[in-house]
Tab-separated table of C-alpha atoms and ligand atoms in Angstrom:
chain	number	residue	atom	x	y	z
W	202	MET	CA	68.117	184.609	16.532
W	203	PRO	CA	70.896	187.510	15.747
W	204	GLU	CA	74.136	185.666	15.336
W	205	LEU	CA	77.525	187.221	15.130
W	206	PRO	CA	77.632	188.326	11.281
W	207	GLU	CA	74.030	189.931	12.315
W	208	VAL	CA	75.769	191.650	15.107
W	209	GLU	CA	78.629	192.836	13.424
W	210	THR	CA	76.388	194.071	10.569
W	211	THR	CA	74.603	196.149	13.107
W	212	ARG	CA	77.880	197.239	14.377
W	213	ARG	CA	78.822	198.493	10.936
W	214	GLY	CA	75.211	199.951	10.226
W	215	ILE	CA	75.163	202.209	13.591
W	216	ALA	CA	78.407	202.929	14.162
W	217	PRO	CA	78.757	206.081	11.532
W	218	HIS	CA	75.603	207.368	13.227
W	219	LEU	CA	76.878	207.226	16.821
W	220	VAL	CA	80.976	207.735	16.857
W	221	GLY	CA	81.475	211.484	17.769
W	222	GLN	CA	77.701	212.290	19.072
W	223	ARG	CA	77.031	213.458	21.919
W	224	VAL	CA	74.173	211.833	24.046
W	225	SER	CA	71.330	214.278	24.591
W	226	ARG	CA	69.485	211.849	27.176
W	227	VAL	CA	68.393	208.234	27.425
W	228	ILE	CA	64.538	207.474	27.498
W	229	VAL	CA	63.801	203.634	28.996
W	230	ARG	CA	60.259	202.391	28.308
W	231	ASP	CA	60.874	199.272	30.028
W	232	ARG	CA	63.768	197.894	32.114
W	233	ARG	CA	62.923	194.541	32.243
W	234	LEU	CA	65.430	192.822	29.485
W	235	ARG	CA	67.592	189.579	30.331
W	236	TRP	CA	68.691	191.697	33.400
W	237	PRO	CA	67.274	194.685	34.547
W	238	ILE	CA	68.454	197.665	32.922
W	239	PRO	CA	70.491	200.097	34.974
W	240	GLU	CA	68.350	202.804	36.915
W	241	ASP	CA	70.844	205.469	36.419
W	242	LEU	CA	71.719	204.780	32.567
W	243	ASP	CA	70.821	208.177	31.746
W	244	VAL	CA	72.778	209.650	34.235
W	245	ARG	CA	75.574	208.083	33.534
W	246	LEU	CA	75.323	208.538	29.606
W	247	SER	CA	73.697	211.692	28.921
W	248	GLY	CA	76.050	214.458	27.896
W	249	GLN	CA	78.804	212.073	27.050
W	250	LYS	CA	80.040	211.757	23.664
W	251	ILE	CA	80.580	208.155	22.184
W	252	VAL	CA	83.837	207.487	20.998
W	253	ALA	CA	83.827	204.097	19.432
W	254	VAL	CA	81.260	201.129	18.671
W	255	GLU	CA	82.953	197.810	19.034
W	256	ARG	CA	82.002	194.246	19.332
W	257	ARG	CA	82.993	191.643	21.290
W	258	ALA	CA	81.366	187.743	20.741
W	259	LYS	CA	77.746	188.823	20.420
W	260	TYR	CA	78.014	191.560	22.625
W	261	LEU	CA	77.890	195.292	20.850
W	262	LEU	CA	80.159	197.896	23.201
W	263	ILE	CA	79.365	201.224	22.631
W	264	GLU	CA	81.781	203.175	24.609
W	265	ALA	CA	81.578	206.954	25.940
W	266	GLU	CA	84.144	208.726	27.306
W	267	VAL	CA	83.615	207.385	30.437
W	268	GLY	CA	82.021	203.942	30.594
W	269	THR	CA	80.491	201.712	28.058
W	270	LEU	CA	76.957	200.451	27.306
W	271	ILE	CA	76.986	196.695	26.702
W	272	SER	CA	74.028	195.281	24.479
W	273	HIS	CA	73.229	192.130	23.645
W	274	LEU	CA	70.316	191.331	20.873
W	275	GLY	CA	69.135	188.057	22.751
W	276	MET	CA	66.450	186.246	20.703
W	277	SER	CA	64.568	188.920	19.237
W	278	GLY	CA	66.416	192.622	19.539
W	279	ASN	CA	67.641	194.791	16.987
W	280	LEU	CA	69.200	198.405	17.143
W	281	ARG	CA	68.018	200.917	14.837
W	282	LEU	CA	68.406	204.716	14.100
W	283	VAL	CA	65.136	206.800	13.948
W	284	ASP	CA	64.128	210.419	14.259
W	285	ALA	CA	64.149	211.302	17.831
W	286	GLY	CA	60.579	211.796	18.721
W	287	LEU	CA	59.234	209.363	16.412
W	288	PRO	CA	56.325	207.565	18.564
W	289	PRO	CA	57.541	204.449	19.876
W	290	LEU	CA	55.644	201.187	19.043
W	291	LYS	CA	55.073	198.040	21.021
W	292	HIS	CA	58.592	196.455	21.938
W	293	GLU	CA	60.290	199.904	21.513
W	294	HIS	CA	61.841	199.779	24.819
W	295	VAL	CA	64.983	202.214	24.993
W	296	ASP	CA	65.830	205.223	22.665
W	297	ILE	CA	69.575	207.077	23.085
W	298	GLU	CA	68.995	210.402	22.106
W	299	LEU	CA	71.908	212.127	19.989
W	300	GLU	CA	72.424	215.731	19.327
W	301	SER	CA	72.165	215.065	15.535
W	302	GLY	CA	68.125	214.933	16.240
W	303	LEU	CA	68.351	210.834	15.723
W	304	ALA	CA	67.808	208.255	18.462
W	305	LEU	CA	69.297	204.786	18.773
W	306	ARG	CA	66.221	203.127	19.532
W	307	TYR	CA	65.956	198.997	20.602
W	308	THR	CA	63.587	196.878	20.042
W	309	ASP	CA	62.994	193.477	21.744
W	310	PRO	CA	59.697	191.482	21.772
W	311	ARG	CA	60.893	188.594	23.744
W	312	ARG	CA	63.280	190.852	25.923
W	313	PHE	CA	66.062	188.184	26.043
W	314	GLY	CA	68.642	190.845	25.618
W	315	ALA	CA	70.678	193.072	27.449
W	316	MET	CA	71.403	196.581	28.545
W	317	LEU	CA	74.358	197.127	30.778
W	318	TRP	CA	76.713	199.660	32.036
W	319	SER	CA	80.493	198.866	32.688
W	320	LEU	CA	83.700	201.049	33.333
W	321	ASP	CA	85.500	197.874	32.038
W	322	PRO	CA	83.693	195.822	29.935
W	323	LEU	CA	86.653	193.417	28.704
W	324	ASN	CA	86.377	192.137	32.111
W	325	HIS	CA	82.929	192.306	32.773
W	326	GLU	CA	81.710	188.943	34.014
W	327	LEU	CA	79.728	188.133	30.938
W	328	LEU	CA	83.101	189.219	28.508
W	329	ALA	CA	85.890	187.891	30.500
W	330	ARG	CA	85.763	184.402	29.787
W	331	LEU	CA	84.998	184.536	26.138
W	332	GLY	CA	87.232	182.861	23.943
W	333	PRO	CA	89.136	184.433	20.521
W	334	GLU	CA	87.236	186.222	17.934
W	335	PRO	CA	86.547	183.952	15.190
W	336	LEU	CA	88.199	186.198	12.095
W	337	THR	CA	91.678	186.789	14.104
W	338	ASP	CA	94.886	184.964	13.874
W	339	LEU	CA	93.868	183.847	17.717
W	340	PHE	CA	91.608	181.486	16.307
W	341	ASP	CA	92.820	178.504	14.108
W	342	GLY	CA	92.684	175.130	13.433
W	343	LEU	CA	95.473	174.331	15.609
W	344	ARG	CA	93.618	175.991	18.543
W	345	LEU	CA	90.655	173.594	17.873
W	346	PHE	CA	93.450	170.709	17.842
W	347	GLU	CA	94.938	171.601	20.855
W	348	LEU	CA	92.004	171.974	22.703
W	349	SER	CA	90.130	168.945	21.651
W	350	ARG	CA	92.643	166.402	22.939
W	351	GLY	CA	91.057	163.953	24.994
W	352	ARG	CA	87.707	165.457	24.587
W	353	ALA	CA	84.872	162.930	24.059
W	354	MET	CA	81.954	165.320	22.947
W	355	ALA	CA	80.842	165.863	19.778
W	356	VAL	CA	82.895	168.108	17.691
W	357	LYS	CA	79.690	169.989	16.724
W	358	PRO	CA	79.090	171.248	20.153
W	359	PHE	CA	83.036	171.701	20.926
W	360	ILE	CA	83.478	174.505	18.111
W	361	MET	CA	79.764	176.323	19.268
W	362	ASP	CA	81.363	176.448	23.048
W	363	ASN	CA	82.297	180.235	23.534
W	364	ALA	CA	85.173	179.555	25.600
W	365	ILE	CA	86.769	177.654	22.303
W	366	VAL	CA	86.145	180.261	19.921
W	367	VAL	CA	82.836	182.644	19.984
W	368	GLY	CA	80.323	183.572	16.956
W	369	VAL	CA	80.128	179.751	15.974
W	370	GLY	CA	76.152	179.479	15.974
W	371	ASN	CA	73.987	176.446	15.129
W	372	ILE	CA	73.954	178.256	11.069
W	373	TYR	CA	77.752	178.609	10.871
W	374	ALA	CA	78.596	175.335	12.796
W	375	THR	CA	76.522	173.099	10.959
W	376	GLU	CA	77.555	175.026	7.393
W	377	ALA	CA	81.332	174.908	8.652
W	378	LEU	CA	81.085	171.102	9.066
W	379	PHE	CA	79.420	169.923	5.987
W	380	ALA	CA	82.034	172.018	4.213
W	381	ALA	CA	84.805	170.586	6.072
W	382	GLY	CA	83.334	167.030	5.419
W	383	ILE	CA	83.101	166.335	8.805
W	384	ASP	CA	80.735	164.471	10.537
W	385	PRO	CA	79.019	166.506	13.852
W	386	ARG	CA	78.810	163.545	15.939
W	387	ARG	CA	82.582	162.684	15.924
W	388	ALA	CA	84.019	163.152	19.188
W	389	ALA	CA	86.077	165.924	19.138
W	390	GLY	CA	89.200	164.502	20.575
W	391	SER	CA	89.474	162.170	17.044
W	392	ILE	CA	89.672	164.895	14.408
W	393	SER	CA	93.413	164.973	13.265
W	394	LYS	CA	95.148	168.366	12.928
W	395	ALA	CA	94.642	168.773	9.191
W	396	ARG	CA	90.999	168.600	9.625
W	397	TYR	CA	90.954	171.065	12.068
W	398	ILE	CA	92.873	173.204	10.029
W	399	LYS	CA	90.457	172.827	7.359
W	400	LEU	CA	87.415	173.625	9.415
W	401	ALA	CA	88.561	176.442	10.881
W	402	THR	CA	89.281	177.829	7.244
W	403	GLU	CA	85.514	176.882	6.714
W	404	ILE	CA	84.486	178.893	9.717
W	405	LYS	CA	86.411	181.830	8.761
W	406	ARG	CA	85.279	181.657	5.500
W	407	ILE	CA	81.459	181.306	6.124
W	408	LEU	CA	81.212	183.790	8.749
W	409	ALA	CA	83.337	186.555	6.562
W	410	ALA	CA	80.634	186.194	3.790
W	411	ALA	CA	77.778	186.320	5.840
W	412	ILE	CA	79.266	189.592	7.163
W	413	GLU	CA	79.896	190.703	3.815
W	414	ARG	CA	76.337	190.017	2.742
W	415	GLY	CA	74.936	192.013	5.684
W	416	GLY	CA	76.904	194.743	4.185
W	417	THR	CA	74.529	194.778	1.443
W	418	THR	CA	71.863	196.046	4.109
W	419	LEU	CA	73.612	198.590	5.996
W	420	ARG	CA	71.472	201.535	4.790
W	421	ASP	CA	68.593	199.503	6.534
W	422	PHE	CA	69.934	200.905	9.873
W	423	ILE	CA	68.688	204.006	9.618
W	424	GLY	CA	64.673	204.793	9.092
W	425	GLY	CA	64.624	201.069	8.241
W	426	ASP	CA	63.818	197.919	10.253
W	427	GLY	CA	67.140	197.183	11.421
W	428	GLN	CA	66.755	193.847	10.337
W	429	PRO	CA	70.085	192.691	8.407
W	430	GLY	CA	69.903	190.227	5.887
W	431	TYR	CA	69.381	186.999	7.738
W	432	PHE	CA	69.792	183.849	6.067
W	433	GLN	CA	70.498	185.265	2.842
W	434	GLN	CA	73.736	182.912	2.553
W	435	GLU	CA	72.791	179.665	0.400
W	436	LEU	CA	72.466	176.809	2.749
W	437	PHE	CA	74.004	173.289	2.467
W	438	ALA	CA	72.808	171.568	5.316
W	439	TYR	CA	71.393	173.905	8.065
W	440	GLY	CA	67.348	173.224	7.977
W	441	ARG	CA	67.845	170.942	5.194
W	442	GLY	CA	66.946	167.608	7.286
W	443	GLU	CA	65.594	164.949	4.826
W	444	GLN	CA	66.027	166.857	1.408
W	445	PRO	CA	68.981	166.007	-0.308
W	446	CYS	CA	72.310	167.088	-0.347
W	447	LYS	CA	73.433	169.844	-2.893
W	448	VAL	CA	76.852	168.085	-3.758
W	449	CYS	CA	75.789	164.192	-3.872
W	450	GLY	CA	72.145	163.858	-3.482
W	451	THR	CA	71.968	161.500	-0.718
W	452	THR	CA	68.957	162.835	1.840
W	453	LEU	CA	70.646	164.667	4.877
W	454	ARG	CA	69.787	163.485	7.959
W	455	GLU	CA	68.969	164.892	11.369
W	456	VAL	CA	70.071	164.471	14.949
W	457	LYS	CA	70.149	166.384	18.185
W	458	LEU	CA	73.320	166.937	19.610
W	459	GLY	CA	73.893	169.378	22.547
W	460	GLN	CA	69.915	169.868	22.489
W	461	ARG	CA	70.679	171.699	19.093
W	462	ALA	CA	69.332	170.064	15.651
W	463	SER	CA	72.175	169.073	13.758
W	464	VAL	CA	71.937	168.146	10.050
W	465	TYR	CA	74.511	166.461	8.227
W	466	CYS	CA	74.904	164.605	4.914
W	467	PRO	CA	76.128	160.636	5.672
W	468	LYS	CA	78.130	160.322	2.427
W	469	CYS	CA	79.895	164.026	2.292
W	470	GLN	CA	80.602	163.803	6.142
W	471	LYS	CA	82.619	161.564	8.093
V	675	LIG	ZN1	76.334	164.602	0.051
């Protein structure tokens, strides 16, 4: 599943080919994504110049002169640039053709992604209640500390809650808690301010490193497969249940927290 770093890598990969380009037409071969693609998307977008490609949480915002295409990659989606007219393969549901002769092609085998149109994207119902971006100053350990007071839920689902901070998916929550030495099962309300400051620092460091590594795959967005370098980071805990801790050698444990697999080191994480 594309996580925030992969979505940001996608944004950086496609933006240079889109910004300043006029859309010549939009071809929708299958509207049935998580929500149906609007029937009038072609009418809305064709003839307009793309002025920016932004990201909010895991939503890509492709901003035209009037209106914005909100895209989400769902479980299995990707966006890449191809030569317009390249015959589509199965699951290649949408082409946004540009005057340059390239087309932004959306592929999504499982069709959990989204392509929606909005005149006011930041106030769209999907985006309006999202918490701050993790790599901005609006997110820090003090926010985690203050919002967690009195809360009995485990710290891992707490930091994965989009209302607290966006973009901390299972991989990054698992790895940040390991790096901060915090047991993922611990009640959010029982963790000190100092430990939350450390945790926020680790969330930022790990996400920034993942985005930086994604940068090495930017050329894959044109002519390539549009798959940024998922899972290229060295993982200490995620996916390593029953294997030895890379720090202390203790066998890592796996538990379910908020329906998600959670791996931790019983010695390094308290
Ligand atoms: Zn350990």
